[in-house]
PDB file of C-alpha atoms in Angstrom:
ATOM      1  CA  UNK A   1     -85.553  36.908-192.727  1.00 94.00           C
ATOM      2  CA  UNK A   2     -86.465  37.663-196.460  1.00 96.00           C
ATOM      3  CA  UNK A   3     -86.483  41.078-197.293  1.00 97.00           C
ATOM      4  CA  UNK A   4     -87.383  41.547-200.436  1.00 98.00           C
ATOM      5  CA  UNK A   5     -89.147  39.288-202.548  1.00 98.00           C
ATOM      6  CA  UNK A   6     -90.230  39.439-206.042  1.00 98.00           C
ATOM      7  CA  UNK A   7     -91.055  36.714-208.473  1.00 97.00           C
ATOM      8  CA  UNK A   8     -92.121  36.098-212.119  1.00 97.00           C
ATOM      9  CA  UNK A   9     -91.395  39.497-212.784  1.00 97.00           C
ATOM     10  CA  UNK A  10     -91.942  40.546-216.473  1.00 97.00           C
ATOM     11  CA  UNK A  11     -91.706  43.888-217.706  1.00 97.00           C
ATOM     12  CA  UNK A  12     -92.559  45.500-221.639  1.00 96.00           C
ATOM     13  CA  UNK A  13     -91.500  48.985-223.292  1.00 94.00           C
ATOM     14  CA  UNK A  14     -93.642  48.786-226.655  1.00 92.00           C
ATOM     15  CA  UNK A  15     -92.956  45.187-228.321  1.00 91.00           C
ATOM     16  CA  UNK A  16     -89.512  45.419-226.121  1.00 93.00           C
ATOM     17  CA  UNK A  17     -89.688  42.478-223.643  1.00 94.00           C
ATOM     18  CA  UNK A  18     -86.930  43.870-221.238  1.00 96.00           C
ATOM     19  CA  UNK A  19     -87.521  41.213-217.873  1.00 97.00           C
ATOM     20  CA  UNK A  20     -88.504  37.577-218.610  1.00 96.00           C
ATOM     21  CA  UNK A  21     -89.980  35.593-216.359  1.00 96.00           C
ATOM     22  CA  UNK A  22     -87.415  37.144-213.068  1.00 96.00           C
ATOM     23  CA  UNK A  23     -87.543  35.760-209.284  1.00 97.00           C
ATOM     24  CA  UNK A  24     -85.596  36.482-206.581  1.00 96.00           C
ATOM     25  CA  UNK A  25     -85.009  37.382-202.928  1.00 97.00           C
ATOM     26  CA  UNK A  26     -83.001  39.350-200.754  1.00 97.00           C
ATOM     27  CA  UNK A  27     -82.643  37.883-197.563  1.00 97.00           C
ATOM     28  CA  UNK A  28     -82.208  40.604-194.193  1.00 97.00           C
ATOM     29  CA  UNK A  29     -77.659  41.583-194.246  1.00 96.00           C
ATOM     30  CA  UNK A  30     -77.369  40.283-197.907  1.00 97.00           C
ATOM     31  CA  UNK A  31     -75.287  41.995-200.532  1.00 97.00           C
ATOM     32  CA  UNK A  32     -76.444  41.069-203.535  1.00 97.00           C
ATOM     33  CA  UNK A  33     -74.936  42.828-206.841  1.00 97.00           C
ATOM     34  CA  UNK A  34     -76.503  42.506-210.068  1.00 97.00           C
ATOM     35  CA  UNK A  35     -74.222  42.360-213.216  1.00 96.00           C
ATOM     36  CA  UNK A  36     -74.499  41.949-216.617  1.00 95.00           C
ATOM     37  CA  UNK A  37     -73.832  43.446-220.162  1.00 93.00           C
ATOM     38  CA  UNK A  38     -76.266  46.897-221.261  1.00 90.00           C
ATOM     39  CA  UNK A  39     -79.512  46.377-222.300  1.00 90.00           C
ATOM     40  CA  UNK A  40     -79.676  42.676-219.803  1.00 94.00           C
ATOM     41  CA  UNK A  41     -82.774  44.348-217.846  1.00 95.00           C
ATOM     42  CA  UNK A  42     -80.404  45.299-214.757  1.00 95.00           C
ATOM     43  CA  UNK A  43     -81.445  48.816-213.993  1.00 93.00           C
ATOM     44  CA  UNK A  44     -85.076  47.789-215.056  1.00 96.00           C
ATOM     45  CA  UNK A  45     -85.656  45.252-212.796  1.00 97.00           C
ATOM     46  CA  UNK A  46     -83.762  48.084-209.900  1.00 96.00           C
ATOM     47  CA  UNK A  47     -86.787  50.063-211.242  1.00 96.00           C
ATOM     48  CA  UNK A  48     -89.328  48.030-210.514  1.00 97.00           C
ATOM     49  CA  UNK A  49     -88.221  46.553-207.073  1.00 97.00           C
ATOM     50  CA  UNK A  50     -88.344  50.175-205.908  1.00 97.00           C
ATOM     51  CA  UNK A  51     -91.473  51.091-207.511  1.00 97.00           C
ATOM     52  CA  UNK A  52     -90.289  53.643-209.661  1.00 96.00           C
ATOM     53  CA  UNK A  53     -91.831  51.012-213.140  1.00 96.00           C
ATOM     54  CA  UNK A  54     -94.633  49.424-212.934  1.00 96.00           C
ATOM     55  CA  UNK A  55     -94.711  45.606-213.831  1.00 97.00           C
ATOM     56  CA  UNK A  56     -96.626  43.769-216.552  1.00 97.00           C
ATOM     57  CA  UNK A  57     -96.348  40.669-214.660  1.00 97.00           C
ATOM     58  CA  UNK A  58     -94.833  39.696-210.568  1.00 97.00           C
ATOM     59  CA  UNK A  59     -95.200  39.897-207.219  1.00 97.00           C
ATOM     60  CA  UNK A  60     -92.848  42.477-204.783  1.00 98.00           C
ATOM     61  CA  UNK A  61     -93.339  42.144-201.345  1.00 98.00           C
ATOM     62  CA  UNK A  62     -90.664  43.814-198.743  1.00 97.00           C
ATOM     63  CA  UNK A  63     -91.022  42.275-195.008  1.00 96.00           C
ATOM     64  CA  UNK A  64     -94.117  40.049-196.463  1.00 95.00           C
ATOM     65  CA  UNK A  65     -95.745  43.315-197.157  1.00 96.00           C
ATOM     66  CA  UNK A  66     -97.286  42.731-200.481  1.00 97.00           C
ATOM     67  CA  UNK A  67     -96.522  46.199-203.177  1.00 98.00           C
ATOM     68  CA  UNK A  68     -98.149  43.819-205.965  1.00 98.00           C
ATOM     69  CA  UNK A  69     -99.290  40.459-206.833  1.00 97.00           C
ATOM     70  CA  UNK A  70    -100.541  38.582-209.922  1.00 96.00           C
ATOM     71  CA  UNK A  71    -104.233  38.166-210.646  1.00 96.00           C
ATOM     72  CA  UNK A  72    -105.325  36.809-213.790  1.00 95.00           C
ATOM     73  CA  UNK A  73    -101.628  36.626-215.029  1.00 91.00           C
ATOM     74  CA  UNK A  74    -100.814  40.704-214.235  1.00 95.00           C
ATOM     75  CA  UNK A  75     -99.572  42.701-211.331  1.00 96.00           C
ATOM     76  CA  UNK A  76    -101.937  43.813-209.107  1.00 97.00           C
ATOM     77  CA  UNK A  77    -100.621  46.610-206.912  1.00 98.00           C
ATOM     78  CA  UNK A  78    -101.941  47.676-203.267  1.00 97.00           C
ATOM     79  CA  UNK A  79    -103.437  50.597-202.883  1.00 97.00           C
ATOM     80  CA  UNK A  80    -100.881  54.158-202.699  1.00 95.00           C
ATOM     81  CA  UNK A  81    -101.419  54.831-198.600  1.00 94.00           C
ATOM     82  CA  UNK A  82    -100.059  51.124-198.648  1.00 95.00           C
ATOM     83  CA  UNK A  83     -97.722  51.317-201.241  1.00 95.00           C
ATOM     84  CA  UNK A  84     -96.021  54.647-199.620  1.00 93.00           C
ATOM     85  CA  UNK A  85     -95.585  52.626-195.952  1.00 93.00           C
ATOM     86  CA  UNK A  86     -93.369  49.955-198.095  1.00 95.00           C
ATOM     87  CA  UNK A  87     -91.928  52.207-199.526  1.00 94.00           C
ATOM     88  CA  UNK A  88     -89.967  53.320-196.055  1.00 93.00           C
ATOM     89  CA  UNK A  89     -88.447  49.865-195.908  1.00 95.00           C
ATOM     90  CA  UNK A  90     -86.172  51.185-199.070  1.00 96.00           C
ATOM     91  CA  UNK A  91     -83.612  53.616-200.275  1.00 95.00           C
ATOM     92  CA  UNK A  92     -82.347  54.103-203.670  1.00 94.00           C
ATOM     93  CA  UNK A  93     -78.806  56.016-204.731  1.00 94.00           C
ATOM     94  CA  UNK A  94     -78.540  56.700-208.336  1.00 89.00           C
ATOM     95  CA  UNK A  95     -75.938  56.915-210.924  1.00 87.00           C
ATOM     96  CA  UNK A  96     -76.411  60.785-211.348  1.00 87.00           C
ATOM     97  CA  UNK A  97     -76.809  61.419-207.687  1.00 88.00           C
ATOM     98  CA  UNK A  98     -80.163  63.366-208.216  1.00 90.00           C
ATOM     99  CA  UNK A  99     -79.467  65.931-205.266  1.00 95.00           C
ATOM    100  CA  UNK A 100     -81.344  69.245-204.849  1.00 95.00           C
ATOM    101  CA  UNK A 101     -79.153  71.650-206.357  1.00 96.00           C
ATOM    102  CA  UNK A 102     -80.873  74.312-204.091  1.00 97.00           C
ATOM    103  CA  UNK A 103     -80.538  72.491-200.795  1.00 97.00           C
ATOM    104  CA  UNK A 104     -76.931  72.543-198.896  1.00 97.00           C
ATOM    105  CA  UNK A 105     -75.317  68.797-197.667  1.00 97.00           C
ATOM    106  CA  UNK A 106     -77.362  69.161-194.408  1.00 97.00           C
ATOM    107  CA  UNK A 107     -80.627  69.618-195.892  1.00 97.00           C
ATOM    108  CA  UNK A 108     -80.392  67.581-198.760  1.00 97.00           C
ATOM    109  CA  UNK A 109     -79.852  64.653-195.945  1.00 97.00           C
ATOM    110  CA  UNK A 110     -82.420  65.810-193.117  1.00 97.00           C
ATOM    111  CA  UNK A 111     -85.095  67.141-195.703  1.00 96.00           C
ATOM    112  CA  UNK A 112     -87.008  63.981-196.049  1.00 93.00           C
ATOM    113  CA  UNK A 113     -86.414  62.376-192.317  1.00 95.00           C
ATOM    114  CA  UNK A 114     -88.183  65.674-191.425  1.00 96.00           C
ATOM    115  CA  UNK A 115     -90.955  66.183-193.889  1.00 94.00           C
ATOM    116  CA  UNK A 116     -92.178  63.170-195.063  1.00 91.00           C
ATOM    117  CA  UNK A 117     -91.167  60.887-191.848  1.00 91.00           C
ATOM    118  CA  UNK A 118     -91.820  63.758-189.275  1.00 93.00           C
ATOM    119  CA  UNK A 119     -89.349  62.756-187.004  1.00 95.00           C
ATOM    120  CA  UNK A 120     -88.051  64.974-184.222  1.00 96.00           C
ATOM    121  CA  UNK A 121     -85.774  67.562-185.266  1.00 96.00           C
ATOM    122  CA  UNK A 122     -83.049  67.017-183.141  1.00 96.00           C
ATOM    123  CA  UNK A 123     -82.352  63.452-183.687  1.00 97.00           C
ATOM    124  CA  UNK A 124     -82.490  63.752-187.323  1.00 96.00           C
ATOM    125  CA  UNK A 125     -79.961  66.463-186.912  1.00 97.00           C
ATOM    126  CA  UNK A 126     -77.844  64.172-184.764  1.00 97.00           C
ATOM    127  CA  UNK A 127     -77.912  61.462-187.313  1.00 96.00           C
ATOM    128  CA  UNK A 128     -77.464  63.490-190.178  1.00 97.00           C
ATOM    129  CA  UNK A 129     -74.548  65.085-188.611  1.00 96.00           C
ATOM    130  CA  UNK A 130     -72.775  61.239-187.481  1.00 96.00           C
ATOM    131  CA  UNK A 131     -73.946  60.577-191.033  1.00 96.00           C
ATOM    132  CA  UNK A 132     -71.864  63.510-192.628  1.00 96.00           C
ATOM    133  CA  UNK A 133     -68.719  62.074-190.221  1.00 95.00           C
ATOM    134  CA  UNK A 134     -68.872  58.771-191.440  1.00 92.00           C
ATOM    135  CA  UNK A 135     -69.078  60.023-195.218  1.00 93.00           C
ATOM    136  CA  UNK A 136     -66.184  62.664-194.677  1.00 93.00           C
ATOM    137  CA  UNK A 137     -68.262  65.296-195.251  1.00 95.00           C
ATOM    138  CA  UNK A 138     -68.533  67.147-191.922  1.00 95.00           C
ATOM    139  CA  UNK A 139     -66.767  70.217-193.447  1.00 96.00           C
ATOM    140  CA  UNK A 140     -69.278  70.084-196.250  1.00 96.00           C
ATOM    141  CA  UNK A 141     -72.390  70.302-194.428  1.00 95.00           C
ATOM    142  CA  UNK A 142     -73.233  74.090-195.763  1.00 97.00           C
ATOM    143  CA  UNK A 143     -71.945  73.567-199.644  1.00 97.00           C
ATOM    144  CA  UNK A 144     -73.971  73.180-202.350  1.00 97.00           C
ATOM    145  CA  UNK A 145     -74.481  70.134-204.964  1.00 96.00           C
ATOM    146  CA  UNK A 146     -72.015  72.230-207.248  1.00 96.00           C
ATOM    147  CA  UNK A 147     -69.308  72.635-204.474  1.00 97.00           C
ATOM    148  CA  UNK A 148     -68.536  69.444-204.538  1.00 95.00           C
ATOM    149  CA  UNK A 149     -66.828  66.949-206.892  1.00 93.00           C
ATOM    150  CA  UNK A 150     -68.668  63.744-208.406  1.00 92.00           C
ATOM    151  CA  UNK A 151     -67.475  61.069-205.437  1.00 92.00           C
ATOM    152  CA  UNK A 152     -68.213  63.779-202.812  1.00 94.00           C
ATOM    153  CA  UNK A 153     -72.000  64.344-204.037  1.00 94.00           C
ATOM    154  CA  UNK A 154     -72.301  60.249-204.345  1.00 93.00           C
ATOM    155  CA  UNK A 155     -71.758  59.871-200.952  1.00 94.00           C
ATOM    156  CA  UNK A 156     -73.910  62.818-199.592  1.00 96.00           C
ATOM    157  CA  UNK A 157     -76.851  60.854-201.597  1.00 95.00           C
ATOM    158  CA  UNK A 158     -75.954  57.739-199.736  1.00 96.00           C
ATOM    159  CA  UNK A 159     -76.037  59.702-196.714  1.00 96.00           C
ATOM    160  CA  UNK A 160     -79.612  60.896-198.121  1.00 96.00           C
ATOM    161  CA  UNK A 161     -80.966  57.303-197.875  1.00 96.00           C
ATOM    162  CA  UNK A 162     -79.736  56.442-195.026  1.00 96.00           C
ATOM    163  CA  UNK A 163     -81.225  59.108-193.242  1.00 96.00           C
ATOM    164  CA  UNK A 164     -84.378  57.159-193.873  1.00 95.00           C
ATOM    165  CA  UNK A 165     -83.400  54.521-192.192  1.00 94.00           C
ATOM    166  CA  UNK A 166     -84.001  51.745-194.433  1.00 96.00           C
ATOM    167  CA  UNK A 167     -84.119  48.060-194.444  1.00 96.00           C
ATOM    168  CA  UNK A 168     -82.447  47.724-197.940  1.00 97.00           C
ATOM    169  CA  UNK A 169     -80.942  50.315-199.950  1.00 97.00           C
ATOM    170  CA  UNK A 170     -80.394  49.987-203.800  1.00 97.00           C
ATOM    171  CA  UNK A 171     -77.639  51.046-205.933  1.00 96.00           C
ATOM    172  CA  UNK A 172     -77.935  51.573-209.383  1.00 94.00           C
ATOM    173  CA  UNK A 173     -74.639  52.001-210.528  1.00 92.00           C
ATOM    174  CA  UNK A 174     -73.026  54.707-207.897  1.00 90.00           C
ATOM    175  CA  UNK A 175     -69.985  54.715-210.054  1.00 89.00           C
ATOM    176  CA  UNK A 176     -70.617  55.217-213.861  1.00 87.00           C
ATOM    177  CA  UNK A 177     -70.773  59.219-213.609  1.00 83.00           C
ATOM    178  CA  UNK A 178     -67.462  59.349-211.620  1.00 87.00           C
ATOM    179  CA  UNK A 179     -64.023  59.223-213.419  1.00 86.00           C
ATOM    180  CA  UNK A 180     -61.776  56.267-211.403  1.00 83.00           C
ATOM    181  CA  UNK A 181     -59.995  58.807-209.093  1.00 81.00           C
ATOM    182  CA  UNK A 182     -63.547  59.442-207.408  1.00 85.00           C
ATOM    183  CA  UNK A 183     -64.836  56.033-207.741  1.00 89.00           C
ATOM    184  CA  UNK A 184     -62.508  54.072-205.261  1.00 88.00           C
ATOM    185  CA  UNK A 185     -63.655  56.723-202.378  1.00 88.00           C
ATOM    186  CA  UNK A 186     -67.484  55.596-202.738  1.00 90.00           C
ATOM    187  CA  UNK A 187     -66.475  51.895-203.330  1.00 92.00           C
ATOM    188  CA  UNK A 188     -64.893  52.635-200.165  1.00 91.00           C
ATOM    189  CA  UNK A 189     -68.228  53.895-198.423  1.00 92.00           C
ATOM    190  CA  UNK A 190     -70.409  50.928-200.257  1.00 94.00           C
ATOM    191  CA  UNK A 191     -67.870  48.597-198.167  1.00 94.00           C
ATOM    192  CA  UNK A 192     -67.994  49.968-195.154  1.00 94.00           C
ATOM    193  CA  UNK A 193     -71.535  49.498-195.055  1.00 95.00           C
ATOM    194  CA  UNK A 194     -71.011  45.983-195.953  1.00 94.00           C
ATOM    195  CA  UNK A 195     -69.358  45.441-193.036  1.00 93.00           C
ATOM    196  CA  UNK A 196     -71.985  46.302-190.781  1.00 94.00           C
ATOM    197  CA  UNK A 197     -74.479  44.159-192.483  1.00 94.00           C
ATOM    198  CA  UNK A 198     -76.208  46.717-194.306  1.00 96.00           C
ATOM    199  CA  UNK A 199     -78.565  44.756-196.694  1.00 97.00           C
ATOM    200  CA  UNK A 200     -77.724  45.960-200.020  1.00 98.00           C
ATOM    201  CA  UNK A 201     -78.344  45.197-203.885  1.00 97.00           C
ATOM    202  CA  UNK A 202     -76.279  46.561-206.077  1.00 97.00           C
ATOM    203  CA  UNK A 203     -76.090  47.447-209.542  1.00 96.00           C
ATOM    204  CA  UNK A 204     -72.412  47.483-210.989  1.00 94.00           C
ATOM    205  CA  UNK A 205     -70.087  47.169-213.517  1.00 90.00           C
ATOM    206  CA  UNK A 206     -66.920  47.182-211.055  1.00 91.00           C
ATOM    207  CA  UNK A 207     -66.137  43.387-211.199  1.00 92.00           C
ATOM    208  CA  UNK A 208     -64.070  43.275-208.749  1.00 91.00           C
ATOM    209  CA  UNK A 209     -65.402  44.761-206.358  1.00 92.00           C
ATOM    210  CA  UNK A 210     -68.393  42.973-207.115  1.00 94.00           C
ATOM    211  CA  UNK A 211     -66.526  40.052-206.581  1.00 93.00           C
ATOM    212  CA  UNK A 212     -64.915  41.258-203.193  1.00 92.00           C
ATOM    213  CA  UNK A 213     -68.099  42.618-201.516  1.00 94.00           C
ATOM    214  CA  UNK A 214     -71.346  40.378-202.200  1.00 95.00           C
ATOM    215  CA  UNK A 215     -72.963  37.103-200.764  1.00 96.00           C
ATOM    216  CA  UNK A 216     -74.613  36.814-203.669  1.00 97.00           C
ATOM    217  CA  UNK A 217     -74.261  37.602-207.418  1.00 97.00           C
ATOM    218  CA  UNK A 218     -76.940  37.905-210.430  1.00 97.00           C
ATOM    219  CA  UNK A 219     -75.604  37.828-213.872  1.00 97.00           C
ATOM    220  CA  UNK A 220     -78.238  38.989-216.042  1.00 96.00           C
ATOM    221  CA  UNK A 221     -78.538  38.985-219.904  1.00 95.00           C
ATOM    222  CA  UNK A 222     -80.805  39.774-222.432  1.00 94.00           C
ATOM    223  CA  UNK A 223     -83.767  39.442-219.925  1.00 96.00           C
ATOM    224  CA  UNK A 224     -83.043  36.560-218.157  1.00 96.00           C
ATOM    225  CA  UNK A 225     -81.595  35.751-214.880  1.00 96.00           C
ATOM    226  CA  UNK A 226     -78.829  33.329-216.665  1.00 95.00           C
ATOM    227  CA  UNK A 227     -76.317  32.758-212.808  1.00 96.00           C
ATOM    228  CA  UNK A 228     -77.287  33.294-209.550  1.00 96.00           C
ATOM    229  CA  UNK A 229     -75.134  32.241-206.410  1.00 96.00           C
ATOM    230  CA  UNK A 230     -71.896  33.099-204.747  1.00 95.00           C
ATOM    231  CA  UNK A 231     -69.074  35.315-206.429  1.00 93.00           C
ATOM    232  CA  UNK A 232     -66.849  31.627-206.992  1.00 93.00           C
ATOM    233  CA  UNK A 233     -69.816  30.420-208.296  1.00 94.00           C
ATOM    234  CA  UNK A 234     -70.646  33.064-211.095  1.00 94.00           C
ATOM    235  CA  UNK A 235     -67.237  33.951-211.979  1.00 92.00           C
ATOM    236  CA  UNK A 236     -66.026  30.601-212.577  1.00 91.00           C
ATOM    237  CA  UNK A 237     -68.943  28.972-214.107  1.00 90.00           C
ATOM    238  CA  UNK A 238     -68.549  27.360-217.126  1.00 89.00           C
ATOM    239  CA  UNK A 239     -71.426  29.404-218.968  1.00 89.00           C
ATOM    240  CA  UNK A 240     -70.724  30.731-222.144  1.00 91.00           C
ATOM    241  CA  UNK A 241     -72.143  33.933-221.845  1.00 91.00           C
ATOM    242  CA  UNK A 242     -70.918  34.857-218.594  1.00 91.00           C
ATOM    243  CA  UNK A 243     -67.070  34.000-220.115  1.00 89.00           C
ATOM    244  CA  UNK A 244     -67.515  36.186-222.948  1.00 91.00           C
ATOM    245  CA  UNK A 245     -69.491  39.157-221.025  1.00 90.00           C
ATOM    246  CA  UNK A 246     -66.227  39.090-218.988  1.00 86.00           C
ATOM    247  CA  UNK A 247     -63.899  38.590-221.629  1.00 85.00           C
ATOM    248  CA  UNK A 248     -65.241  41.844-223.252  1.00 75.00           C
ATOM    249  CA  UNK A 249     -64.789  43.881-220.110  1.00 70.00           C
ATOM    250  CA  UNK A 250     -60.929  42.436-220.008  1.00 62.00           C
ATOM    251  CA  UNK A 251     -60.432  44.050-223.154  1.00 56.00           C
ATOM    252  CA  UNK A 252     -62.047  47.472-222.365  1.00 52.00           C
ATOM    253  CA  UNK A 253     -59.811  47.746-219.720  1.00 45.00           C
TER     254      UNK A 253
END
């Protein structure tokens, strides 16, 4: 089953044409990870799958629920009481974690299932507290943001969005604020949810593990979608670009 859908995406800051012309899909226990060099549209095009930028340009659609589609050459989105019902089928985790630095662990994770999904109190409890487990995080479940190091707070805000329960969940880089040390422990988590067929698309710079944990990979530059397919595929294509993007990162190592 597709998941997530979006195609001729095109998106503008000012003059700046950032996403040219993008399609793609996400089909139901994908992984997915979209890489590329800075300033190739990745996070952007995160942004607007997850309705968090608007699109010049595209349709979205998540379970063939239509978020937007083009009329007259622009996108066209549903209306917000729509738009907030697709917006349950995803989560997102950031680079920066974005926790609520006056919540603890426990209600940082079971604020939203509560609140905005209204679900009964004691199963959200319940899954926030096998969530915490599988994170190992149980003996963090009254700190605060500060508390806790840089890997630990990544994976309480993947614990956050999978509280919600939802059909895909994002990544936009969960590793670019954490020094190495920290980074192989939510690698670690991102994998484990891999293995259970957790549909994910992920934004990275960690090649290898890029390489080691998706179906599918999208090498973006300047705009463009410039290889799509699997990790064999991308990595060892003959394309110019894609040799020297990973060239470069060779050296910065």
């Amino acid at each position: 089953m597709v998941y997530l859908k979006m195609e001729n995406v095109s998106k503008k800051f000012d003059d700046l044409e950032v996403l040219k012309d993008i399609s793609f899909q996400v089909n139901e226990g994908e992984v997915v990870s979209i890489i590329g060099p800075s300033g190739s549209g990745k996070s952007t095009l995160l942004r607007c799958a997850t309705l968090l930028e608007m699109m010049d340009c595209g349709s979205l659609s998540y379970l063939g629920e239509d978020a937007a589609i083009i009329i007259d050459g622009k996108a066209v989105y549903a209306k917000k009481k729509e738009l907030n019902k697709i917006k349950e089928n995803f989560g997102l985790v950031f680079q920066n974690f974005n926790l609520f630095p006056h919540f603890t662990v426990l209600k940082n994770i079971t604020d939203a299932p509560l609140n905005v999904q209204k679900r009964p109190k004691a199963e959200v409890m319940k899954e926030a507290e096998e969530l915490l487990e599988k994170m190992g995080l149980s003996d963090k479940r009254d700190y605060y943001p500060h508390q806790l190091s840089g890997g630990q707070q990544q994976r309480v805000a993947i614990a956050r969005a999978l509280a919600m329960n939802p059909k895909v969940l994002f990544f936009d880089e969960p590793t670019s604020a954490l020094d190495p040390e920290l980074t192989g422990e939510v690698l670690k988590v991102i994998k484990s949810l891999a293995e259970t067929k957790m549909t994910m698309v992920i934004v990275t710079h960690e090649m290898e593990f890029a390489r080691n944990i998706s179906d599918r990979i999208i090498f973006m530059d300047k705009g463009y979608i410039e290889l799509e397919g699997s990790a064999e595929e991308v990595f060892e294509a003959k394309h110019e670009r894609m040799q020297e993007f990973l060239g470069k990162l060779t050296k910065n190592v």
